[in-house]
Coordinates of C-alpha atoms in Angstrom, one line a residue:
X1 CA 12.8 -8.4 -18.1
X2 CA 12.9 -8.7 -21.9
X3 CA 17.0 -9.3 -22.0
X4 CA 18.1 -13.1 -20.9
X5 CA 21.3 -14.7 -21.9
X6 CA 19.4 -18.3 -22.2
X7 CA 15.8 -17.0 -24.6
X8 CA 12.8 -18.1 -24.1
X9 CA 12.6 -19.9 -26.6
X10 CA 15.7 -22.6 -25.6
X11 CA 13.1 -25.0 -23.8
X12 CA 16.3 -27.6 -23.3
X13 CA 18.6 -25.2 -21.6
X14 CA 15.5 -24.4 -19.7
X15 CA 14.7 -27.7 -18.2
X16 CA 18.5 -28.5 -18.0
X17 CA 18.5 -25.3 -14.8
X18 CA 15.5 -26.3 -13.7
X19 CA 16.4 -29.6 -13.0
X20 CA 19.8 -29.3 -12.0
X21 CA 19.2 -26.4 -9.3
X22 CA 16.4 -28.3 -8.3
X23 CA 18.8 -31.2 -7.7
X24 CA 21.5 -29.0 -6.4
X25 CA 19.1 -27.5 -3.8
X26 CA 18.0 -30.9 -2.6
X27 CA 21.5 -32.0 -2.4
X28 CA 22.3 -28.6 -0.3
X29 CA 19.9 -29.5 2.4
X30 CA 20.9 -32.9 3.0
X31 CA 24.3 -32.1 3.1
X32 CA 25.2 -28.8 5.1
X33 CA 23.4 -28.2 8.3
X34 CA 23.0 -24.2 7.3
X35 CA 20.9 -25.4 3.8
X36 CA 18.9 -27.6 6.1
X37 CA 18.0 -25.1 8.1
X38 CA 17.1 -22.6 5.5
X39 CA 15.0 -25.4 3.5
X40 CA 16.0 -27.0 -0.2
X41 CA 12.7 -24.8 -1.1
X42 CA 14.2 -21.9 0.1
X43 CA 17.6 -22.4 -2.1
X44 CA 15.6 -23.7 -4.9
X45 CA 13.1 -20.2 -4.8
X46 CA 15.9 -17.7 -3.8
X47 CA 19.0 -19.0 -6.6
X48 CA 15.5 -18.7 -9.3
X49 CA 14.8 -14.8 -8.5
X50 CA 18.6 -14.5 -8.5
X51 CA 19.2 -15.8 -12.1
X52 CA 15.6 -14.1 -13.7
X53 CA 16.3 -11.3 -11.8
X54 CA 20.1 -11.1 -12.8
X55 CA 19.1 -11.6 -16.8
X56 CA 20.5 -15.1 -17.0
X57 CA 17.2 -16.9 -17.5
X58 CA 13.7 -15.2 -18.9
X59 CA 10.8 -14.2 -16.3
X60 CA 8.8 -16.1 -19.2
X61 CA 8.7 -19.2 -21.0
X62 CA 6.1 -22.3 -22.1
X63 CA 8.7 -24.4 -19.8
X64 CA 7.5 -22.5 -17.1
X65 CA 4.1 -23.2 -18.1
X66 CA 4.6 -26.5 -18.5
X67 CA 6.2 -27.2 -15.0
X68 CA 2.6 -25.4 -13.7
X69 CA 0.2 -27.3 -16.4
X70 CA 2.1 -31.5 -16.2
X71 CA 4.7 -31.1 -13.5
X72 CA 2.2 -30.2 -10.7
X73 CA -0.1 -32.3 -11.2
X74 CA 1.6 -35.3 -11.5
X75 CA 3.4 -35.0 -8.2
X76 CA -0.3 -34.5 -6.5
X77 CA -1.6 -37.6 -7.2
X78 CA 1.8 -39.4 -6.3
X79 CA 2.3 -37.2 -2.8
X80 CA -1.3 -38.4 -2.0
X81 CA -0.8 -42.1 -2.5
X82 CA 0.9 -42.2 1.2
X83 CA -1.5 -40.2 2.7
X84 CA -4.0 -40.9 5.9
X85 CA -7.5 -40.7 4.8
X86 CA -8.7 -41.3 8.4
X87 CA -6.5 -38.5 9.4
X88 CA -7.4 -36.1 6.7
X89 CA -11.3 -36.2 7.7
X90 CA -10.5 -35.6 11.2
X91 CA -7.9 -32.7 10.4
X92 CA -9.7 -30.6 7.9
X93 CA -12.4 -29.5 10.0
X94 CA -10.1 -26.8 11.8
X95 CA -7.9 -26.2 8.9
X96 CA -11.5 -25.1 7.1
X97 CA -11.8 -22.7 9.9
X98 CA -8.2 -21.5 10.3
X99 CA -8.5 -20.9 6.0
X100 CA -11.7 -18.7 6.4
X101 CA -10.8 -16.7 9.5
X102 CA -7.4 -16.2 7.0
X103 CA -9.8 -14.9 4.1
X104 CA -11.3 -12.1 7.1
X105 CA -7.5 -11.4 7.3
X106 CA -7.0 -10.9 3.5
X107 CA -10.5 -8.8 3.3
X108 CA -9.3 -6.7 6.2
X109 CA -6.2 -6.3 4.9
X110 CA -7.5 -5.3 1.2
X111 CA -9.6 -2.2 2.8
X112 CA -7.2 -1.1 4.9
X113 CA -4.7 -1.0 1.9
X114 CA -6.9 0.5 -0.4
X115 CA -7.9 3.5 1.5
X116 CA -4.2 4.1 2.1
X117 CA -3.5 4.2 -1.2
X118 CA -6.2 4.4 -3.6
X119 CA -5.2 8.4 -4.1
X120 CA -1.7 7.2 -5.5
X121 CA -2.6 3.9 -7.7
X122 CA -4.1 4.1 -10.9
X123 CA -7.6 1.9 -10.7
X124 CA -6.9 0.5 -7.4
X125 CA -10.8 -0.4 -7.6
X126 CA -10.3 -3.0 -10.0
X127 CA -7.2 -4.0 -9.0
X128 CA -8.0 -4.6 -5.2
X129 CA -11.1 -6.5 -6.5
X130 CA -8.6 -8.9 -8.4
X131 CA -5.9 -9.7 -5.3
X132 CA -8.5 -9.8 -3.0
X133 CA -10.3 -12.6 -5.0
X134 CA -6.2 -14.2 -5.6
X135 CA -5.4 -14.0 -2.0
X136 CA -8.4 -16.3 -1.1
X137 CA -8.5 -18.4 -4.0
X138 CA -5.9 -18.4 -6.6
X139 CA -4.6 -17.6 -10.4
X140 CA -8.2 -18.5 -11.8
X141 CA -10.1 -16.1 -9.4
X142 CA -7.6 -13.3 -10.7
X143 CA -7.8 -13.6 -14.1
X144 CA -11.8 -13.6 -13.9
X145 CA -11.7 -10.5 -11.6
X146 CA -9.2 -8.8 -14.5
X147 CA -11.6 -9.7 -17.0
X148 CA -14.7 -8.9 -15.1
X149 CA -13.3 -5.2 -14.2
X150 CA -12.1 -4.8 -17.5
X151 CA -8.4 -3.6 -16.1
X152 CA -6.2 -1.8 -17.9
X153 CA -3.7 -4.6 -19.8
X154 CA -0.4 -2.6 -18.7
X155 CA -1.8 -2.8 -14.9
X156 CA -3.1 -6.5 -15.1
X157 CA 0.7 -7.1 -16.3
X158 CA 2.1 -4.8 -12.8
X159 CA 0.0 -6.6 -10.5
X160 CA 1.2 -9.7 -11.8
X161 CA 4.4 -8.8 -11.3
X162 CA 4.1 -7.3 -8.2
X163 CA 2.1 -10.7 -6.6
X164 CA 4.6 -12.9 -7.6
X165 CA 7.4 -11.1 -5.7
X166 CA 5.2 -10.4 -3.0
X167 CA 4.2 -14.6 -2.7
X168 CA 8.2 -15.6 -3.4
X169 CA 9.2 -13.2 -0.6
X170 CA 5.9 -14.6 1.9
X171 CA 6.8 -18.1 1.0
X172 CA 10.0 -17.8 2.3
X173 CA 8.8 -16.2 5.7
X174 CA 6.8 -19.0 6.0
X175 CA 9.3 -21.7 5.7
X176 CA 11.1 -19.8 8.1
X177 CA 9.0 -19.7 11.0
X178 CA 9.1 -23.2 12.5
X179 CA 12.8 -22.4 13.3
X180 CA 12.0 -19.4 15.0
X181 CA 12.1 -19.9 18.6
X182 CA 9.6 -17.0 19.2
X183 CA 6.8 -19.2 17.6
X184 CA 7.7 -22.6 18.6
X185 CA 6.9 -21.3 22.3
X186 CA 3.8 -20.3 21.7
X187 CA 1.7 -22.7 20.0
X188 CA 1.5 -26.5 19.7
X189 CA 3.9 -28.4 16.6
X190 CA 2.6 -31.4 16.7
X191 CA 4.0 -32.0 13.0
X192 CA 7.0 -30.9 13.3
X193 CA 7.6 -32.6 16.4
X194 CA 6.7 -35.9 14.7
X195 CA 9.1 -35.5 11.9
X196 CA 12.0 -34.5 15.0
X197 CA 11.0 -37.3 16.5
X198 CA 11.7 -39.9 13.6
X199 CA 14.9 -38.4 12.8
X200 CA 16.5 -38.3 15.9
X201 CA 17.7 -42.0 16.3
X202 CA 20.2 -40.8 13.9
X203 CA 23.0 -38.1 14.8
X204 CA 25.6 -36.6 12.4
X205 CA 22.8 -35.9 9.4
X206 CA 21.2 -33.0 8.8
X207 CA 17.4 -33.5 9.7
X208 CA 16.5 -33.7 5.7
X209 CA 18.8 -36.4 5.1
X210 CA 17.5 -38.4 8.5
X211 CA 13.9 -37.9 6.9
X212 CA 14.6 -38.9 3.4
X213 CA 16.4 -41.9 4.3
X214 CA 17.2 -44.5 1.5
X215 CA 14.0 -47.3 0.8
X216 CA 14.0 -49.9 -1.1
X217 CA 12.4 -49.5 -4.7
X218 CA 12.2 -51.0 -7.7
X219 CA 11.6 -50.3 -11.6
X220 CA 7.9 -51.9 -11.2
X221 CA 7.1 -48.8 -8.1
X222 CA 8.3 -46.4 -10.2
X223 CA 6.8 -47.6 -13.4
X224 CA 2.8 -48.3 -11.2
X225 CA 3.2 -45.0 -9.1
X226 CA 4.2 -42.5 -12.4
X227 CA 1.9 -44.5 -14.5
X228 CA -1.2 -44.5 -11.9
X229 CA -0.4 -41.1 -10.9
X230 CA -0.7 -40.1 -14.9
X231 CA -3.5 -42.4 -15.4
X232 CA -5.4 -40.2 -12.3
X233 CA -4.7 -36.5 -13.7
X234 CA -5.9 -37.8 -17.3
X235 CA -8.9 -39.1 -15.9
X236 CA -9.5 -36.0 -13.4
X237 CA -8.7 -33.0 -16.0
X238 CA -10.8 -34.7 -19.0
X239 CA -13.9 -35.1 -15.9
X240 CA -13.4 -31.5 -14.6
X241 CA -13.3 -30.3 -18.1
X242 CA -16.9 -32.0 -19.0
X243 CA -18.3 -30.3 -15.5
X244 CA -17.2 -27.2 -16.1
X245 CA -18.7 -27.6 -19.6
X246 CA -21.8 -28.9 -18.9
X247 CA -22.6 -26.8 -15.6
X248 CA -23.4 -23.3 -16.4
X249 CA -21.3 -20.5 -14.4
X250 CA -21.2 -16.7 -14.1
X251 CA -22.8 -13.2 -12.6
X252 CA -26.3 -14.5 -14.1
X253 CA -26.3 -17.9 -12.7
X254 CA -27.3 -19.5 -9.3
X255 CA -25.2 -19.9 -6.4
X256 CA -25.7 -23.1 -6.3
X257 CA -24.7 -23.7 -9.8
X258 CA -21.4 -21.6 -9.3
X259 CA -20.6 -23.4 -6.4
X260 CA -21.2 -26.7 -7.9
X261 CA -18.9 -25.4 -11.4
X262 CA -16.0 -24.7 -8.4
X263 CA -16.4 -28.7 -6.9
X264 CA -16.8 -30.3 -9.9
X265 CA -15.2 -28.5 -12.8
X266 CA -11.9 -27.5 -10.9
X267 CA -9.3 -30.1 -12.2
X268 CA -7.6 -30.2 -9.3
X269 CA -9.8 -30.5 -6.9
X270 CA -11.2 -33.4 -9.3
X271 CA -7.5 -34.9 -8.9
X272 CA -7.5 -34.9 -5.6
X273 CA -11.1 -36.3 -5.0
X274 CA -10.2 -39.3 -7.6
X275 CA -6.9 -40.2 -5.9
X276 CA -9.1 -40.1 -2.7
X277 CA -11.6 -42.6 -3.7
X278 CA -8.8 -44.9 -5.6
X279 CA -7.1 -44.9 -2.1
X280 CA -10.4 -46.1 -0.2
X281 CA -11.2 -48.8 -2.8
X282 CA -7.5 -50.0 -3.5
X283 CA -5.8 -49.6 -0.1
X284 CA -3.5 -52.8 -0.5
X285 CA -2.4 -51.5 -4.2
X286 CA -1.0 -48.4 -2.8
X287 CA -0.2 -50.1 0.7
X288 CA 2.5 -52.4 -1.6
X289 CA 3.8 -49.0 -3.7
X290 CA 7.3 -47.3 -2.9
X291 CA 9.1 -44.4 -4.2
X292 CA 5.9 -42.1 -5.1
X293 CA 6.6 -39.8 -1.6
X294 CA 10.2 -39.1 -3.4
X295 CA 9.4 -38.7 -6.9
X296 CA 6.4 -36.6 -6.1
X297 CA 8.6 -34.3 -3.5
X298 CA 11.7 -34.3 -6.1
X299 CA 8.8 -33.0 -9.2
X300 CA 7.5 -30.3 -6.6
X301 CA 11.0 -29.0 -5.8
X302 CA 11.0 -28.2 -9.9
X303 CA 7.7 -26.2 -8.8
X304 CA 9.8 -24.3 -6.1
X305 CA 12.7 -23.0 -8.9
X306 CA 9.6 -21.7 -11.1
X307 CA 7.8 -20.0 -8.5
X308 CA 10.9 -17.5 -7.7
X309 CA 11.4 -17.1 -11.7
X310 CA 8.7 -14.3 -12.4
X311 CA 9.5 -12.5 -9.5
X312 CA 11.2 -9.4 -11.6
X313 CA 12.2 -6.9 -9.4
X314 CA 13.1 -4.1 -12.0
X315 CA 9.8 -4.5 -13.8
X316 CA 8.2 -3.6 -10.1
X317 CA 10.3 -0.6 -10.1
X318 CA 9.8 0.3 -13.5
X319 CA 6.1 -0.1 -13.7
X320 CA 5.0 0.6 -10.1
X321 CA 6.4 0.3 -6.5
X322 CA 3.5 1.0 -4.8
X323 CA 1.8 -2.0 -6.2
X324 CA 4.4 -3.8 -4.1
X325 CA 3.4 -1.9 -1.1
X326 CA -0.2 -2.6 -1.9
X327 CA 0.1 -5.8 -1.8
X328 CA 2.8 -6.0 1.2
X329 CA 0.4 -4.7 3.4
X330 CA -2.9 -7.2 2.4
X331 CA 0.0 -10.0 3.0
X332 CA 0.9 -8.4 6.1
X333 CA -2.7 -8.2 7.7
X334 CA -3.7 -11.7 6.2
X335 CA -0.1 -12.7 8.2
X336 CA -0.9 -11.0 11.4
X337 CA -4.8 -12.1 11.5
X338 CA -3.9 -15.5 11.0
X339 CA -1.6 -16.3 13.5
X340 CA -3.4 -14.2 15.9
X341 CA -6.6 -15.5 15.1
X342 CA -5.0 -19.0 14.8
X343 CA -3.7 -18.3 18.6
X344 CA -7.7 -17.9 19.7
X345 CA -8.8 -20.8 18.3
X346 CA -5.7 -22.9 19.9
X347 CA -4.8 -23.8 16.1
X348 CA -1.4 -25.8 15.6
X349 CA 1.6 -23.5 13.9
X350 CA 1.6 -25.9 11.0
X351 CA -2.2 -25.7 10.3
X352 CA -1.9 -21.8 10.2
X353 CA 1.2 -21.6 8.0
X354 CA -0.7 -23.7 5.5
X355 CA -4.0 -21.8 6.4
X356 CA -2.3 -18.8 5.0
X357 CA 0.2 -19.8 2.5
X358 CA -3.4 -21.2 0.4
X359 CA -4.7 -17.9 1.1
X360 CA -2.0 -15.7 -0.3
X361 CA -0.3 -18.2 -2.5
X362 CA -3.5 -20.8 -3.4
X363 CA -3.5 -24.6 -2.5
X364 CA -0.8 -25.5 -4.6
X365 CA 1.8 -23.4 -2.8
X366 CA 0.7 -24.4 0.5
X367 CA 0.7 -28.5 -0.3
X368 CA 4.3 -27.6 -1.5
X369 CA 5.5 -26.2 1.8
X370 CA 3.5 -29.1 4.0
X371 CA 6.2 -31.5 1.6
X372 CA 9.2 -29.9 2.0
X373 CA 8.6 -29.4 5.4
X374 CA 7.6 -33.3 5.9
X375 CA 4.5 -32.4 7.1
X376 CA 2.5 -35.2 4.9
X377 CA -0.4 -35.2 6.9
X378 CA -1.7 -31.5 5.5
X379 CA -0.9 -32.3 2.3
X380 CA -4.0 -33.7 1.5
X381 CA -6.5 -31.3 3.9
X382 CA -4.8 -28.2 2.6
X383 CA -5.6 -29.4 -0.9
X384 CA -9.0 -30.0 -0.5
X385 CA -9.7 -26.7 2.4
X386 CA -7.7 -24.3 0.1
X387 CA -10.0 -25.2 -2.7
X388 CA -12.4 -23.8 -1.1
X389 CA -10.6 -20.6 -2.0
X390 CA -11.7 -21.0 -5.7
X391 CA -15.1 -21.1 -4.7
X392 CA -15.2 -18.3 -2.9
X393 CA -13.0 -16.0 -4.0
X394 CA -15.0 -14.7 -7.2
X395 CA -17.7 -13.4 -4.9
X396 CA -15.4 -11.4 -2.5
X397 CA -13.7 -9.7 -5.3
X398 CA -16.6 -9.0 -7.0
X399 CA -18.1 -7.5 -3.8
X400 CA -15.4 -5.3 -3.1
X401 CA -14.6 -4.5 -6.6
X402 CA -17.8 -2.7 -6.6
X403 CA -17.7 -1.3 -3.2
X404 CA -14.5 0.4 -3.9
X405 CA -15.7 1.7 -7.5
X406 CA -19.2 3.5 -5.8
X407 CA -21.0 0.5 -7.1
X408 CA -22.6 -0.8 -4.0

């Protein structure tokens, strides 16, 4: 949308809607029973398509870049400190499993959609090469597959559009189905039975505001969990950079070597390995820190107002609907695969959620939900399996890129 009433330019007024429906949608859910059940996420997500897609706010902005490039990775580190680490090791052996049996879902799905509509789409080839690659890994994967392809500019720009509507609309399924009765029934919930479970001593709050009870904090816990958290995504972003640097990468290089430039020179896999290994070596440090689980979560519900922002709705219409329907139907197949896979392998409903929210939306998205959801315990695992994404994705895309264009 090129018309806003607040420009793109006004970074302040910006921030200022970010943060207070951020705030607003937090306060929402831990108010009213109907915004806990829909989620704070939800609110936050839904109230941003409304005011991009109304012309109120710009579907573009360095703010919005900024929330992706600082924001985000801040709140890792400090949504991490809490974590596990025995429990991540023994969890992310299945969630590996329920994220590559997702990836057959979003390879199925890319085929079947293609053929359906490669008569209608302008080079669909090169396009289906660059979502399938997104929908296993992430942003990254895409934007090499765009290059790679050599896509038209004006298409790049409508399946951009088009996968940002598509992943605001999936996210929002997601957070929906724990409610739903139809999928509590019929597989095991063991994390959202454990966040029930420690909210139900006390009656008359909405299950957000039972959860996010009031803890004891002070200035020093904020000032050691933003400034170690910082400290950590310095450290890990000037690392990754020297990796990816210093280990060669590409069509002409090994796999080895391309697999080792995904571990080593992704930033936030790097993040998330250093926070790791501060957490085995400093246990008592972190042990003795409070407040990081809220300031992380409230920083991530600034993530969930940006994600719905780009999410224009007349600029699908305009450029091309069928993109939409492209990409509906890979979403649909990675969806259906996933749970039905997910059922075989006796997979818990939380672990395929995530499984295929860091499919279609990458590992960001899906550590977001596990938060907002109170599921703690995948943040980590889904961070590190969902990486994996990035890894892979490249070599899928390429693959079918080529298959689809007569290449193979």
């Amino acid at each position: 949308m090129i018309f806003s009433i607040i420009k793109a330019d006004d970074t302040i007024t910006l921030w200022g809607i970010i943060i207070v429906w951020a705030s607003v949608s937090i306060y929402l859910e831990q108010r009213f029973q109907w915004a806990s059940k829909i989620s704070g996420a939800i609110i936050a997500l839904i109230g941003a398509i409304i005011m991009s897609n109304t012309g109120f706010i710009p579907t573009e902005s360095t703010v919005y870049d900024a929330v992706w490039g600082i924001i985000v990775p801040l709140a890792i580190p400090l949504l991490l400190f809490q974590v596990n680490l025995r429990k991540i090791w023994r969890e992310s052996g299945k969630l590996v499993l329920l994220f590559l049996l997702s990836s057959i879902g979003t390879v199925a799905g890319t085929i079947i959609s293609f053929f359906l509509l490669r008569d209608h789409i302008p080079f669909l080839d090169k396009i289906a090469g660059m979502i399938s690659a997104s929908y296993i890994g992430g942003g990254v994967n895409f934007a090499a597959m765009a290059a790679k392809f050599d896509t038209p500019g004006e298409w790049v720009s409508a399946t951009v559009v088009a996968d940002n509507l598509m992943m605001a609309a999936y996210f929002v399924v997601l957070m929906m189905i724990p409610a739903l009765t139809f999928f509590r029934k019929r597989f095991t919930t063991p994390h959202i039975n454990q966040v029930e479970i420690a909210t139900d001593a006390e009656n008359g709050k909405t299950l957000s505001e039972r959860f996010w009870k009031r803890k004891e904090m002070s200035l020093k816990d904020i000032a050691l969990s933003v400034g170690t958290a910082y400290l950590l995504v310095i450290l890990s972003f000037k690392l990754a950079g020297v990796f990816d640097k210093v280990i060669p990468s590409g069509e002409n290089v090994s796999f080895i070597l391309n697999v080792l430039n995904g571990l080593l020179g992704d930033a936030f896999l790097m993040l998330t390995t250093l926070t790791f290994i501060a957490l085995f070596f400093f246990p008592k440090y972190f042990d003795k820190m409070r407040g990081s689980q809220e300031i992380g979560t409230y920083l991530i519900y600034l993530f969930f107002v940006v994600i719905g922002i780009p999410a224009s709705i007349p600029l699908i219409i305009q450029n091309a609907p069928l993109l939409l329907v492209f990409v509906f139907i890979i979403v649909l197949i990675n969806m259906l695969v996933s749970f039905a896979a997910g059922k075989l392998v006796k997979g818990n409903l939380e672990d395929i959620i995530v499984a295929s929210n860091a499919n279609i939306g990458g590992p960001t998205t899906a550590a977001a939900l596990a938060i907002a959801k109170g599921w703690k315990d995948l943040v980590g695992p889904i961070l590190v399996v969902g990486t994996l994404g990035y890894i892979i994705g490249n070599y899928i895309g390429t693959i079918l890129g080529m298959w689809f264009s007569g290449l193979l």
